[in-house]
mmCIF file of C-alpha atoms and ligand atoms in Angstrom:
data_model
loop_
_atom_site.group_PDB
_atom_site.id
_atom_site.type_symbol
_atom_site.label_atom_id
_atom_site.label_comp_id
_atom_site.label_asym_id
_atom_site.label_seq_id
_atom_site.Cartn_x
_atom_site.Cartn_y
_atom_site.Cartn_z
ATOM 1 C CA UNK W 1 15.554 -9.741 14.175
ATOM 2 C CA UNK W 2 17.800 -8.545 11.383
ATOM 3 C CA UNK W 3 17.379 -5.774 9.387
ATOM 4 C CA UNK W 4 15.878 -7.360 6.485
ATOM 5 C CA UNK W 5 13.691 -9.750 8.810
ATOM 6 C CA UNK W 6 12.368 -6.511 10.223
ATOM 7 C CA UNK W 7 11.361 -4.897 6.989
ATOM 8 C CA UNK W 8 9.378 -8.339 6.260
ATOM 9 C CA UNK W 9 7.573 -8.235 9.168
ATOM 10 C CA UNK W 10 6.726 -4.678 8.565
ATOM 11 C CA UNK W 11 5.367 -5.362 5.513
ATOM 12 C CA UNK W 12 3.206 -8.169 6.569
ATOM 13 C CA UNK W 13 1.794 -6.203 9.250
ATOM 14 C CA UNK W 14 1.025 -3.228 6.684
ATOM 15 C CA UNK W 15 -0.471 -5.521 4.033
ATOM 16 C CA UNK W 16 -2.819 -7.688 5.996
ATOM 17 C CA UNK W 17 -6.397 -7.067 7.703
ATOM 18 C CA UNK W 18 -5.510 -8.962 10.459
ATOM 19 C CA UNK W 19 -1.664 -8.400 11.843
ATOM 20 C CA UNK W 20 -0.731 -11.503 13.705
ATOM 21 C CA UNK W 21 -0.069 -10.718 17.543
ATOM 22 C CA UNK W 22 3.501 -12.607 17.179
ATOM 23 C CA UNK W 23 4.457 -10.226 14.436
ATOM 24 C CA UNK W 24 3.352 -7.194 16.371
ATOM 25 C CA UNK W 25 5.033 -8.335 19.594
ATOM 26 C CA UNK W 26 8.319 -8.889 17.644
ATOM 27 C CA UNK W 27 8.117 -5.252 16.738
ATOM 28 C CA UNK W 28 7.475 -4.375 19.998
ATOM 29 C CA UNK W 29 10.386 -6.116 21.288
ATOM 30 C CA UNK W 30 13.048 -4.281 19.021
ATOM 31 C CA UNK W 31 15.878 -2.521 20.752
ATOM 32 C CA UNK W 32 18.515 -2.241 17.792
ATOM 33 C CA UNK W 33 19.091 0.982 16.933
ATOM 34 C CA UNK W 34 18.794 -0.201 12.968
ATOM 35 C CA UNK W 35 16.076 -1.914 13.235
ATOM 36 C CA UNK W 36 14.355 0.761 15.317
ATOM 37 C CA UNK W 37 15.570 3.490 12.361
ATOM 38 C CA UNK W 38 13.606 0.900 9.852
ATOM 39 C CA UNK W 39 10.458 0.834 11.829
ATOM 40 C CA UNK W 40 10.227 4.630 12.317
ATOM 41 C CA UNK W 41 11.117 5.259 8.675
ATOM 42 C CA UNK W 42 8.504 2.901 7.517
ATOM 43 C CA UNK W 43 6.068 4.642 9.754
ATOM 44 C CA UNK W 44 7.115 8.023 8.887
ATOM 45 C CA UNK W 45 7.042 6.893 4.911
ATOM 46 C CA UNK W 46 3.360 5.750 5.564
ATOM 47 C CA UNK W 47 2.678 9.084 7.071
ATOM 48 C CA UNK W 48 4.099 10.976 4.366
ATOM 49 C CA UNK W 49 2.341 8.729 1.563
ATOM 50 C CA UNK W 50 -1.175 9.097 3.340
ATOM 51 C CA UNK W 51 -1.260 12.262 5.053
ATOM 52 C CA UNK W 52 1.333 14.604 3.733
ATOM 53 C CA UNK W 53 3.497 16.735 5.729
ATOM 54 C CA UNK W 54 1.137 19.106 7.321
ATOM 55 C CA UNK W 55 1.070 18.816 11.104
ATOM 56 C CA UNK W 56 -2.935 19.810 11.982
ATOM 57 C CA UNK W 57 -3.545 21.859 15.174
ATOM 58 C CA UNK W 58 -6.308 20.738 17.291
ATOM 59 C CA UNK W 59 -7.188 23.083 20.041
ATOM 60 C CA UNK W 60 -8.764 21.721 23.418
ATOM 61 C CA UNK W 61 -10.932 23.218 25.897
ATOM 62 C CA UNK W 62 -11.473 21.122 29.050
ATOM 63 C CA UNK W 63 -14.366 22.830 30.092
ATOM 64 C CA UNK W 64 -15.162 20.306 33.415
ATOM 65 C CA UNK W 65 -12.785 18.223 35.575
ATOM 66 C CA UNK W 66 -16.102 16.744 37.404
ATOM 67 C CA UNK W 67 -15.928 12.998 36.830
ATOM 68 C CA UNK W 68 -18.081 9.898 38.044
ATOM 69 C CA UNK W 69 -15.162 7.263 37.196
ATOM 70 C CA UNK W 70 -12.637 5.573 38.573
ATOM 71 C CA UNK W 71 -9.732 5.162 36.070
ATOM 72 C CA UNK W 72 -7.030 4.272 38.474
ATOM 73 C CA UNK W 73 -4.375 6.275 36.364
ATOM 74 C CA UNK W 74 -6.207 9.434 36.187
ATOM 75 C CA UNK W 75 -6.206 12.504 38.364
ATOM 76 C CA UNK W 76 -9.567 13.396 37.535
ATOM 77 C CA UNK W 77 -10.919 9.963 39.176
ATOM 78 C CA UNK W 78 -13.742 10.717 41.762
ATOM 79 C CA UNK W 79 -11.784 9.621 44.447
ATOM 80 C CA UNK W 80 -9.278 12.198 44.175
ATOM 81 C CA UNK W 81 -10.906 14.351 46.989
ATOM 82 C CA UNK W 82 -7.922 17.308 46.810
ATOM 83 C CA UNK W 83 -8.888 18.588 43.471
ATOM 84 C CA UNK W 84 -11.078 21.648 43.251
ATOM 85 C CA UNK W 85 -13.858 20.835 40.666
ATOM 86 C CA UNK W 86 -14.933 23.258 38.385
ATOM 87 C CA UNK W 87 -17.089 23.613 35.518
ATOM 88 C CA UNK W 88 -16.825 26.324 32.808
ATOM 89 C CA UNK W 89 -20.293 28.211 31.869
ATOM 90 C CA UNK W 90 -21.563 28.225 28.670
ATOM 91 C CA UNK W 91 -20.297 32.004 28.111
ATOM 92 C CA UNK W 92 -17.003 31.217 29.011
ATOM 93 C CA UNK W 93 -16.822 27.711 26.825
ATOM 94 C CA UNK W 94 -17.997 30.211 23.793
ATOM 95 C CA UNK W 95 -15.440 32.981 24.493
ATOM 96 C CA UNK W 96 -12.576 30.195 24.686
ATOM 97 C CA UNK W 97 -13.823 28.885 21.301
ATOM 98 C CA UNK W 98 -14.005 32.139 20.198
ATOM 99 C CA UNK W 99 -10.151 32.678 21.224
ATOM 100 C CA UNK W 100 -9.112 29.667 19.288
ATOM 101 C CA UNK W 101 -10.985 30.937 16.213
ATOM 102 C CA UNK W 102 -9.227 34.102 16.078
ATOM 103 C CA UNK W 103 -5.931 32.324 16.462
ATOM 104 C CA UNK W 104 -6.831 30.755 13.003
ATOM 105 C CA UNK W 105 -7.623 27.105 14.076
ATOM 106 C CA UNK W 106 -10.651 25.727 12.751
ATOM 107 C CA UNK W 107 -10.842 22.692 15.176
ATOM 108 C CA UNK W 108 -11.784 22.889 18.723
ATOM 109 C CA UNK W 109 -12.113 19.834 21.299
ATOM 110 C CA UNK W 110 -14.634 20.125 24.099
ATOM 111 C CA UNK W 111 -13.211 17.946 26.580
ATOM 112 C CA UNK W 112 -14.549 16.944 30.236
ATOM 113 C CA UNK W 113 -14.349 14.432 32.937
ATOM 114 C CA UNK W 114 -17.560 11.923 32.633
ATOM 115 C CA UNK W 115 -19.942 14.285 34.123
ATOM 116 C CA UNK W 116 -22.948 12.219 36.053
ATOM 117 C CA UNK W 117 -25.278 15.253 35.934
ATOM 118 C CA UNK W 118 -24.119 16.487 32.541
ATOM 119 C CA UNK W 119 -26.997 18.349 31.093
ATOM 120 C CA UNK W 120 -27.143 17.033 27.324
ATOM 121 C CA UNK W 121 -29.365 19.976 26.408
ATOM 122 C CA UNK W 122 -26.825 22.269 27.672
ATOM 123 C CA UNK W 123 -24.167 20.882 25.527
ATOM 124 C CA UNK W 124 -26.328 20.535 22.561
ATOM 125 C CA UNK W 125 -26.869 24.424 23.014
ATOM 126 C CA UNK W 126 -23.049 25.015 22.985
ATOM 127 C CA UNK W 127 -22.713 22.641 19.865
ATOM 128 C CA UNK W 128 -25.404 24.518 17.763
ATOM 129 C CA UNK W 129 -24.184 28.019 18.768
ATOM 130 C CA UNK W 130 -20.566 27.164 17.926
ATOM 131 C CA UNK W 131 -21.771 25.653 14.406
ATOM 132 C CA UNK W 132 -24.173 28.408 13.718
ATOM 133 C CA UNK W 133 -21.551 31.234 13.984
ATOM 134 C CA UNK W 134 -17.935 29.801 13.330
ATOM 135 C CA UNK W 135 -16.822 27.657 10.407
ATOM 136 C CA UNK W 136 -15.230 24.993 13.009
ATOM 137 C CA UNK W 137 -14.762 21.378 13.563
ATOM 138 C CA UNK W 138 -16.431 20.153 16.952
ATOM 139 C CA UNK W 139 -14.984 17.109 18.653
ATOM 140 C CA UNK W 140 -16.478 16.242 21.742
ATOM 141 C CA UNK W 141 -14.760 14.193 24.506
ATOM 142 C CA UNK W 142 -17.194 13.450 27.212
ATOM 143 C CA UNK W 143 -17.003 9.923 27.926
ATOM 144 C CA UNK W 144 -19.366 7.037 27.616
ATOM 145 C CA UNK W 145 -22.919 8.417 27.234
ATOM 146 C CA UNK W 146 -26.284 6.986 26.156
ATOM 147 C CA UNK W 147 -26.590 6.787 22.210
ATOM 148 C CA UNK W 148 -29.496 9.022 22.377
ATOM 149 C CA UNK W 149 -27.159 11.526 23.497
ATOM 150 C CA UNK W 150 -24.710 11.305 20.830
ATOM 151 C CA UNK W 151 -27.496 11.180 18.638
ATOM 152 C CA UNK W 152 -28.567 14.642 19.916
ATOM 153 C CA UNK W 153 -25.028 16.187 19.824
ATOM 154 C CA UNK W 154 -24.699 14.608 16.374
ATOM 155 C CA UNK W 155 -27.701 16.296 14.755
ATOM 156 C CA UNK W 156 -26.513 19.970 16.643
ATOM 157 C CA UNK W 157 -23.828 19.690 14.279
ATOM 158 C CA UNK W 158 -20.960 17.762 16.335
ATOM 159 C CA UNK W 159 -18.255 16.237 14.306
ATOM 160 C CA UNK W 160 -16.190 14.190 15.818
ATOM 161 C CA UNK W 161 -15.673 12.134 19.114
ATOM 162 C CA UNK W 162 -12.824 10.958 20.957
ATOM 163 C CA UNK W 163 -13.220 7.983 23.361
ATOM 164 C CA UNK W 164 -9.924 6.197 24.295
ATOM 165 C CA UNK W 165 -10.482 2.285 24.790
ATOM 166 C CA UNK W 166 -7.041 2.876 27.077
ATOM 167 C CA UNK W 167 -6.508 -0.873 26.886
ATOM 168 C CA UNK W 168 -7.957 -3.332 24.663
ATOM 169 C CA UNK W 169 -7.762 -6.239 26.798
ATOM 170 C CA UNK W 170 -10.862 -6.831 28.924
ATOM 171 C CA UNK W 171 -9.362 -8.141 31.882
ATOM 172 C CA UNK W 172 -6.794 -5.420 32.191
ATOM 173 C CA UNK W 173 -9.404 -2.719 31.698
ATOM 174 C CA UNK W 174 -11.568 -4.535 34.483
ATOM 175 C CA UNK W 175 -8.386 -4.012 36.890
ATOM 176 C CA UNK W 176 -7.976 -0.445 36.113
ATOM 177 C CA UNK W 177 -11.427 0.690 36.040
ATOM 178 C CA UNK W 178 -13.408 -0.728 38.854
ATOM 179 C CA UNK W 179 -17.047 -0.430 38.676
ATOM 180 C CA UNK W 180 -16.909 0.466 34.596
ATOM 181 C CA UNK W 181 -17.731 -1.811 31.933
ATOM 182 C CA UNK W 182 -15.387 -2.623 28.960
ATOM 183 C CA UNK W 183 -18.552 -3.801 26.884
ATOM 184 C CA UNK W 184 -20.094 -0.455 27.426
ATOM 185 C CA UNK W 185 -17.483 1.524 26.035
ATOM 186 C CA UNK W 186 -17.227 -0.712 22.961
ATOM 187 C CA UNK W 187 -20.999 -0.099 22.543
ATOM 188 C CA UNK W 188 -19.962 3.699 22.613
ATOM 189 C CA UNK W 189 -17.625 3.309 20.065
ATOM 190 C CA UNK W 190 -19.867 1.403 18.141
ATOM 191 C CA UNK W 191 -22.607 3.673 18.420
ATOM 192 C CA UNK W 192 -20.538 6.860 17.456
ATOM 193 C CA UNK W 193 -19.420 5.564 14.390
ATOM 194 C CA UNK W 194 -23.000 3.994 13.304
ATOM 195 C CA UNK W 195 -24.339 7.938 14.323
ATOM 196 C CA UNK W 196 -21.789 9.151 11.795
ATOM 197 C CA UNK W 197 -19.070 10.837 14.030
ATOM 198 C CA UNK W 198 -15.415 10.733 13.029
ATOM 199 C CA UNK W 199 -14.188 8.433 15.684
ATOM 200 C CA UNK W 200 -10.924 8.452 17.709
ATOM 201 C CA UNK W 201 -9.693 6.153 20.022
ATOM 202 C CA UNK W 202 -6.356 5.193 21.659
ATOM 203 C CA UNK W 203 -4.674 3.587 24.331
ATOM 204 C CA UNK W 204 -2.195 4.250 27.151
ATOM 205 C CA UNK W 205 1.256 2.631 27.215
ATOM 206 C CA UNK W 206 2.938 1.558 30.290
ATOM 207 C CA UNK W 207 -0.110 0.799 32.534
ATOM 208 C CA UNK W 208 0.579 -1.341 35.648
ATOM 209 C CA UNK W 209 -0.254 -4.928 34.504
ATOM 210 C CA UNK W 210 0.203 -4.281 30.957
ATOM 211 C CA UNK W 211 2.178 -6.730 28.933
ATOM 212 C CA UNK W 212 3.493 -6.578 25.139
ATOM 213 C CA UNK W 213 0.993 -9.175 24.207
ATOM 214 C CA UNK W 214 -1.766 -6.566 25.523
ATOM 215 C CA UNK W 215 -0.187 -3.777 23.537
ATOM 216 C CA UNK W 216 -0.111 -5.889 20.503
ATOM 217 C CA UNK W 217 -4.073 -6.536 20.931
ATOM 218 C CA UNK W 218 -4.286 -2.721 21.011
ATOM 219 C CA UNK W 219 -2.783 -2.839 17.613
ATOM 220 C CA UNK W 220 -5.072 -5.245 16.254
ATOM 221 C CA UNK W 221 -7.873 -3.090 17.880
ATOM 222 C CA UNK W 222 -7.127 -0.336 16.128
ATOM 223 C CA UNK W 223 -6.824 -2.278 12.742
ATOM 224 C CA UNK W 224 -10.348 -3.900 13.479
ATOM 225 C CA UNK W 225 -11.790 -0.266 14.570
ATOM 226 C CA UNK W 226 -10.735 1.391 11.493
ATOM 227 C CA UNK W 227 -10.891 4.826 13.406
ATOM 228 C CA UNK W 228 -10.456 8.180 12.037
ATOM 229 C CA UNK W 229 -8.204 9.389 14.701
ATOM 230 C CA UNK W 230 -5.708 7.045 17.299
ATOM 231 C CA UNK W 231 -4.384 8.621 20.471
ATOM 232 C CA UNK W 232 -1.337 6.921 22.236
ATOM 233 C CA UNK W 233 0.242 8.229 25.379
ATOM 234 C CA UNK W 234 2.532 7.069 27.999
ATOM 235 C CA UNK W 235 0.794 6.466 31.563
ATOM 236 C CA UNK W 236 2.329 9.428 33.519
ATOM 237 C CA UNK W 237 1.801 8.517 37.487
ATOM 238 C CA UNK W 238 -0.611 11.230 39.069
ATOM 239 C CA UNK W 239 0.277 11.377 43.224
ATOM 240 C CA UNK W 240 -3.150 11.532 44.304
ATOM 241 C CA UNK W 241 -3.863 8.169 42.594
ATOM 242 C CA UNK W 242 -3.559 4.547 43.152
ATOM 243 C CA UNK W 243 -1.035 4.274 40.573
ATOM 244 C CA UNK W 244 1.437 7.215 42.164
ATOM 245 C CA UNK W 245 4.146 5.233 42.876
ATOM 246 C CA UNK W 246 4.007 3.138 39.252
ATOM 247 C CA UNK W 247 6.901 4.016 37.035
ATOM 248 C CA UNK W 248 5.821 6.040 33.934
ATOM 249 C CA UNK W 249 5.481 4.763 30.407
ATOM 250 C CA UNK W 250 8.396 4.361 28.518
ATOM 251 C CA UNK W 251 8.993 6.680 25.597
ATOM 252 C CA UNK W 252 10.445 4.336 22.936
ATOM 253 C CA UNK W 253 7.529 1.873 23.840
ATOM 254 C CA UNK W 254 5.393 4.596 23.033
ATOM 255 C CA UNK W 255 7.085 5.516 19.769
ATOM 256 C CA UNK W 256 6.807 1.861 18.724
ATOM 257 C CA UNK W 257 3.035 1.867 19.475
ATOM 258 C CA UNK W 258 2.918 5.164 17.187
ATOM 259 C CA UNK W 259 4.422 4.046 14.598
ATOM 260 C CA UNK W 260 2.484 0.865 14.669
ATOM 261 C CA UNK W 261 -0.718 2.528 15.056
ATOM 262 C CA UNK W 262 0.375 4.475 11.713
ATOM 263 C CA UNK W 263 1.360 1.562 9.943
ATOM 264 C CA UNK W 264 -2.230 -0.321 10.266
ATOM 265 C CA UNK W 265 -4.195 2.453 9.971
ATOM 266 C CA UNK W 266 -2.405 4.308 7.460
ATOM 267 C CA UNK W 267 -4.385 7.484 7.039
ATOM 268 C CA UNK W 268 -5.854 7.982 10.471
ATOM 269 C CA UNK W 269 -5.098 11.212 12.458
ATOM 270 C CA UNK W 270 -2.651 10.451 15.150
ATOM 271 C CA UNK W 271 -1.479 13.324 17.652
ATOM 272 C CA UNK W 272 1.403 13.667 19.163
ATOM 273 C CA UNK W 273 0.058 13.878 22.780
ATOM 274 C CA UNK W 274 0.286 16.638 25.224
ATOM 275 C CA UNK W 275 1.509 13.784 27.465
ATOM 276 C CA UNK W 276 4.682 13.783 25.297
ATOM 277 C CA UNK W 277 4.920 17.337 25.947
ATOM 278 C CA UNK W 278 5.843 16.735 29.632
ATOM 279 C CA UNK W 279 7.822 13.598 30.018
ATOM 280 C CA UNK W 280 10.611 13.608 32.309
ATOM 281 C CA UNK W 281 10.341 17.421 31.804
ATOM 282 C CA UNK W 282 11.063 17.289 28.221
ATOM 283 C CA UNK W 283 9.180 17.678 25.114
ATOM 284 C CA UNK W 284 9.645 14.539 23.067
ATOM 285 C CA UNK W 285 6.660 15.415 20.628
ATOM 286 C CA UNK W 286 9.200 16.010 17.436
ATOM 287 C CA UNK W 287 10.197 12.422 17.685
ATOM 288 C CA UNK W 288 6.628 11.184 18.007
ATOM 289 C CA UNK W 289 6.088 13.162 14.679
ATOM 290 C CA UNK W 290 8.710 11.562 13.156
ATOM 291 C CA UNK W 291 7.479 8.116 13.706
ATOM 292 C CA UNK W 292 4.274 8.475 12.459
ATOM 293 C CA UNK W 293 2.295 11.276 14.317
ATOM 294 C CA UNK W 294 0.377 14.183 12.285
ATOM 295 C CA UNK W 295 -1.572 16.056 14.793
ATOM 296 C CA UNK W 296 -0.675 18.381 17.925
ATOM 297 C CA UNK W 297 -3.264 19.293 20.423
ATOM 298 C CA UNK W 298 -2.207 22.287 22.397
ATOM 299 C CA UNK W 299 -4.495 23.344 25.126
ATOM 300 C CA UNK W 300 -6.871 26.071 25.200
ATOM 301 C CA UNK W 301 -8.527 26.223 28.616
ATOM 302 C CA UNK W 302 -8.747 29.485 29.867
ATOM 303 C CA UNK W 303 -5.890 29.854 32.211
ATOM 304 C CA UNK W 304 -7.173 30.486 35.323
ATOM 305 C CA UNK W 305 -8.979 26.659 35.008
ATOM 306 C CA UNK W 306 -5.910 25.069 33.551
ATOM 307 C CA UNK W 307 -4.109 24.263 36.469
ATOM 308 C CA UNK W 308 -7.396 22.139 37.589
ATOM 309 C CA UNK W 309 -7.485 19.923 34.796
ATOM 310 C CA UNK W 310 -4.371 18.009 36.061
ATOM 311 C CA UNK W 311 -4.943 14.393 34.428
ATOM 312 C CA UNK W 312 -1.263 14.002 35.301
ATOM 313 C CA UNK W 313 1.274 16.236 36.824
ATOM 314 C CA UNK W 314 3.306 18.450 34.764
ATOM 315 C CA UNK W 315 1.079 19.052 31.984
ATOM 316 C CA UNK W 316 2.582 21.218 29.395
ATOM 317 C CA UNK W 317 1.485 24.651 29.080
ATOM 318 C CA UNK W 318 -0.477 24.463 32.587
ATOM 319 C CA UNK W 319 1.483 28.050 33.268
ATOM 320 C CA UNK W 320 1.961 29.225 29.928
ATOM 321 C CA UNK W 321 0.024 31.681 28.058
ATOM 322 C CA UNK W 322 -1.815 29.433 25.335
ATOM 323 C CA UNK W 323 -1.617 32.354 22.867
ATOM 324 C CA UNK W 324 2.208 32.175 23.088
ATOM 325 C CA UNK W 325 2.611 28.330 21.623
ATOM 326 C CA UNK W 326 1.551 28.866 17.805
ATOM 327 C CA UNK W 327 4.853 30.289 17.418
ATOM 328 C CA UNK W 328 6.865 27.774 19.396
ATOM 329 C CA UNK W 329 4.697 25.066 17.593
ATOM 330 C CA UNK W 330 5.603 26.546 13.984
ATOM 331 C CA UNK W 331 9.273 26.607 14.971
ATOM 332 C CA UNK W 332 9.130 22.866 16.022
ATOM 333 C CA UNK W 333 7.493 21.710 13.296
ATOM 334 C CA UNK W 334 9.691 23.823 10.528
ATOM 335 C CA UNK W 335 12.839 22.635 11.906
ATOM 336 C CA UNK W 336 11.523 19.160 10.937
ATOM 337 C CA UNK W 337 10.800 20.062 7.595
ATOM 338 C CA UNK W 338 7.056 20.362 7.840
ATOM 339 C CA UNK W 339 4.681 22.841 7.963
ATOM 340 C CA UNK W 340 1.778 23.697 10.564
ATOM 341 C CA UNK W 341 -1.728 22.842 8.775
ATOM 342 C CA UNK W 342 -4.799 25.440 10.282
ATOM 343 C CA UNK W 343 -7.254 23.245 8.049
ATOM 344 C CA UNK W 344 -9.946 21.319 9.901
ATOM 345 C CA UNK W 345 -8.400 18.245 9.142
ATOM 346 C CA UNK W 346 -11.495 16.199 8.485
ATOM 347 C CA UNK W 347 -11.112 12.265 8.420
ATOM 348 C CA UNK W 348 -9.254 11.367 5.166
ATOM 349 C CA UNK W 349 -11.224 7.882 5.504
ATOM 350 C CA UNK W 350 -14.571 9.745 5.270
ATOM 351 C CA UNK W 351 -13.179 12.055 2.167
ATOM 352 C CA UNK W 352 -12.156 8.755 0.378
ATOM 353 C CA UNK W 353 -15.524 7.228 1.014
ATOM 354 C CA UNK W 354 -17.452 10.406 -0.263
ATOM 355 C CA UNK W 355 -15.425 9.863 -3.484
ATOM 356 C CA UNK W 356 -16.212 6.360 -3.846
ATOM 357 C CA UNK W 357 -19.599 7.002 -3.098
ATOM 358 C CA UNK W 358 -19.948 9.991 -5.847
ATOM 359 C CA UNK W 359 -18.497 7.228 -8.225
ATOM 360 C CA UNK W 360 -21.228 5.155 -8.027
HETATM 361 N N1 LIG I 1 -1.200 9.651 32.257
HETATM 362 C C1 LIG I 1 -1.317 9.842 30.904
HETATM 363 N N2 LIG I 1 -2.607 9.940 30.330
HETATM 364 C C2 LIG I 1 -3.586 9.787 31.142
HETATM 365 N N3 LIG I 1 -4.891 10.073 30.610
HETATM 366 C C3 LIG I 1 -5.820 10.063 31.936
HETATM 367 N N4 LIG I 1 -4.929 9.722 33.003
HETATM 368 C C4 LIG I 1 -3.419 9.869 32.380
HETATM 369 C C5 LIG I 1 -2.245 9.626 32.747
HETATM 370 N N5 LIG I 1 -2.045 9.417 34.416
HETATM 371 C C6 LIG I 1 -5.295 10.300 29.446
HETATM 372 C C7 LIG I 1 -6.239 8.962 29.088
HETATM 373 C C8 LIG I 1 -7.889 9.465 28.787
HETATM 374 C C9 LIG I 1 -7.440 11.071 28.404
HETATM 375 C C10 LIG I 1 -8.364 12.299 28.531
HETATM 376 O O1 LIG I 1 -6.191 11.166 29.415
HETATM 377 O O2 LIG I 1 -6.155 8.130 27.978
HETATM 378 O O3 LIG I 1 -8.369 9.284 27.913
HETATM 379 FE FE1 LIG I 2 -12.771 10.480 34.666
HETATM 380 FE FE2 LIG I 2 -11.442 8.089 33.842
HETATM 381 S S1 LIG I 2 -11.287 9.130 36.009
HETATM 382 S S2 LIG I 2 -12.875 9.270 32.937
#
């Protein structure tokens, strides 16, 4: 493509409700430096226009690494018997959340493997407790559950839910998730949105068997889903998984996917994922922030447990004191001419919907 042709294709993708697979694939094929520059500038401009220069911080507490699932890429999958499994107590979770609030951060993500015997009432009590005493947005990320469980947590005050589709192609999904159901995952995403959660999804880049067509399908999926949050991470091989010998996902492809997610979603919150803080031992998050991302999600699991939550190897900050991070982040973000935003960072789509509603 020539530079002006790239511009035309990007404008077409931006303007339509249903981006053409061929257009998206053409963008994913770009390797020329000038053309890449146009893509990232376009995405950066959309980001600046719709979400501004603030970089939101979300803190994650990985409260359990117990998992019933079989995701071939994930170090927590149930077949990994070398992993010491843990679950934080309610008190430990609330203490970790307390530390997050003390650091001035108003969003906490409670994440775990998909536990078979997760006690929905136990989690409800934790959500209630956090919401009763602290001005914080609570995001849950505990996998595929029944609608009634989602409802219970929503009524307890949970604000948001993350459930990545990982890949939007049912065939590829089936290859990577033996015994799991693509249809059920989509059902969960529908339920979450209907119940009023700010809903996040996303994919992995560089999965075994994944083609450009699959990735282009993911971009279409993001557009159709109208998600409040979209998270795109490169695949990182984990030694105790069936994909141990596969190559890691490509940084450039991850950047292109992030840029496209920004262009089609416009005002979704898009993180520079932790996986990008540890790709090839380098911190690549500034590049993602310059290609459309506006969120960073550092880890706030108590240090003694953090090493057991190894979804992929060399996770950043595994050995660092989590409190040391804000200063590094302020510096990284400040160097880009942007600023760290300590607000709750609610969905921009919702505030727009409220405004529209209140006009009637
Ligand atoms: N590399 C990168 N990301 C991974 N995840 C799971 N395994 C890996 C891996 N090997 C991501 C999935 C999941 C999130 C919690 O972690 O996308 O949704
Ligand atoms: Fe636990 Fe994928 S292995 S949800």
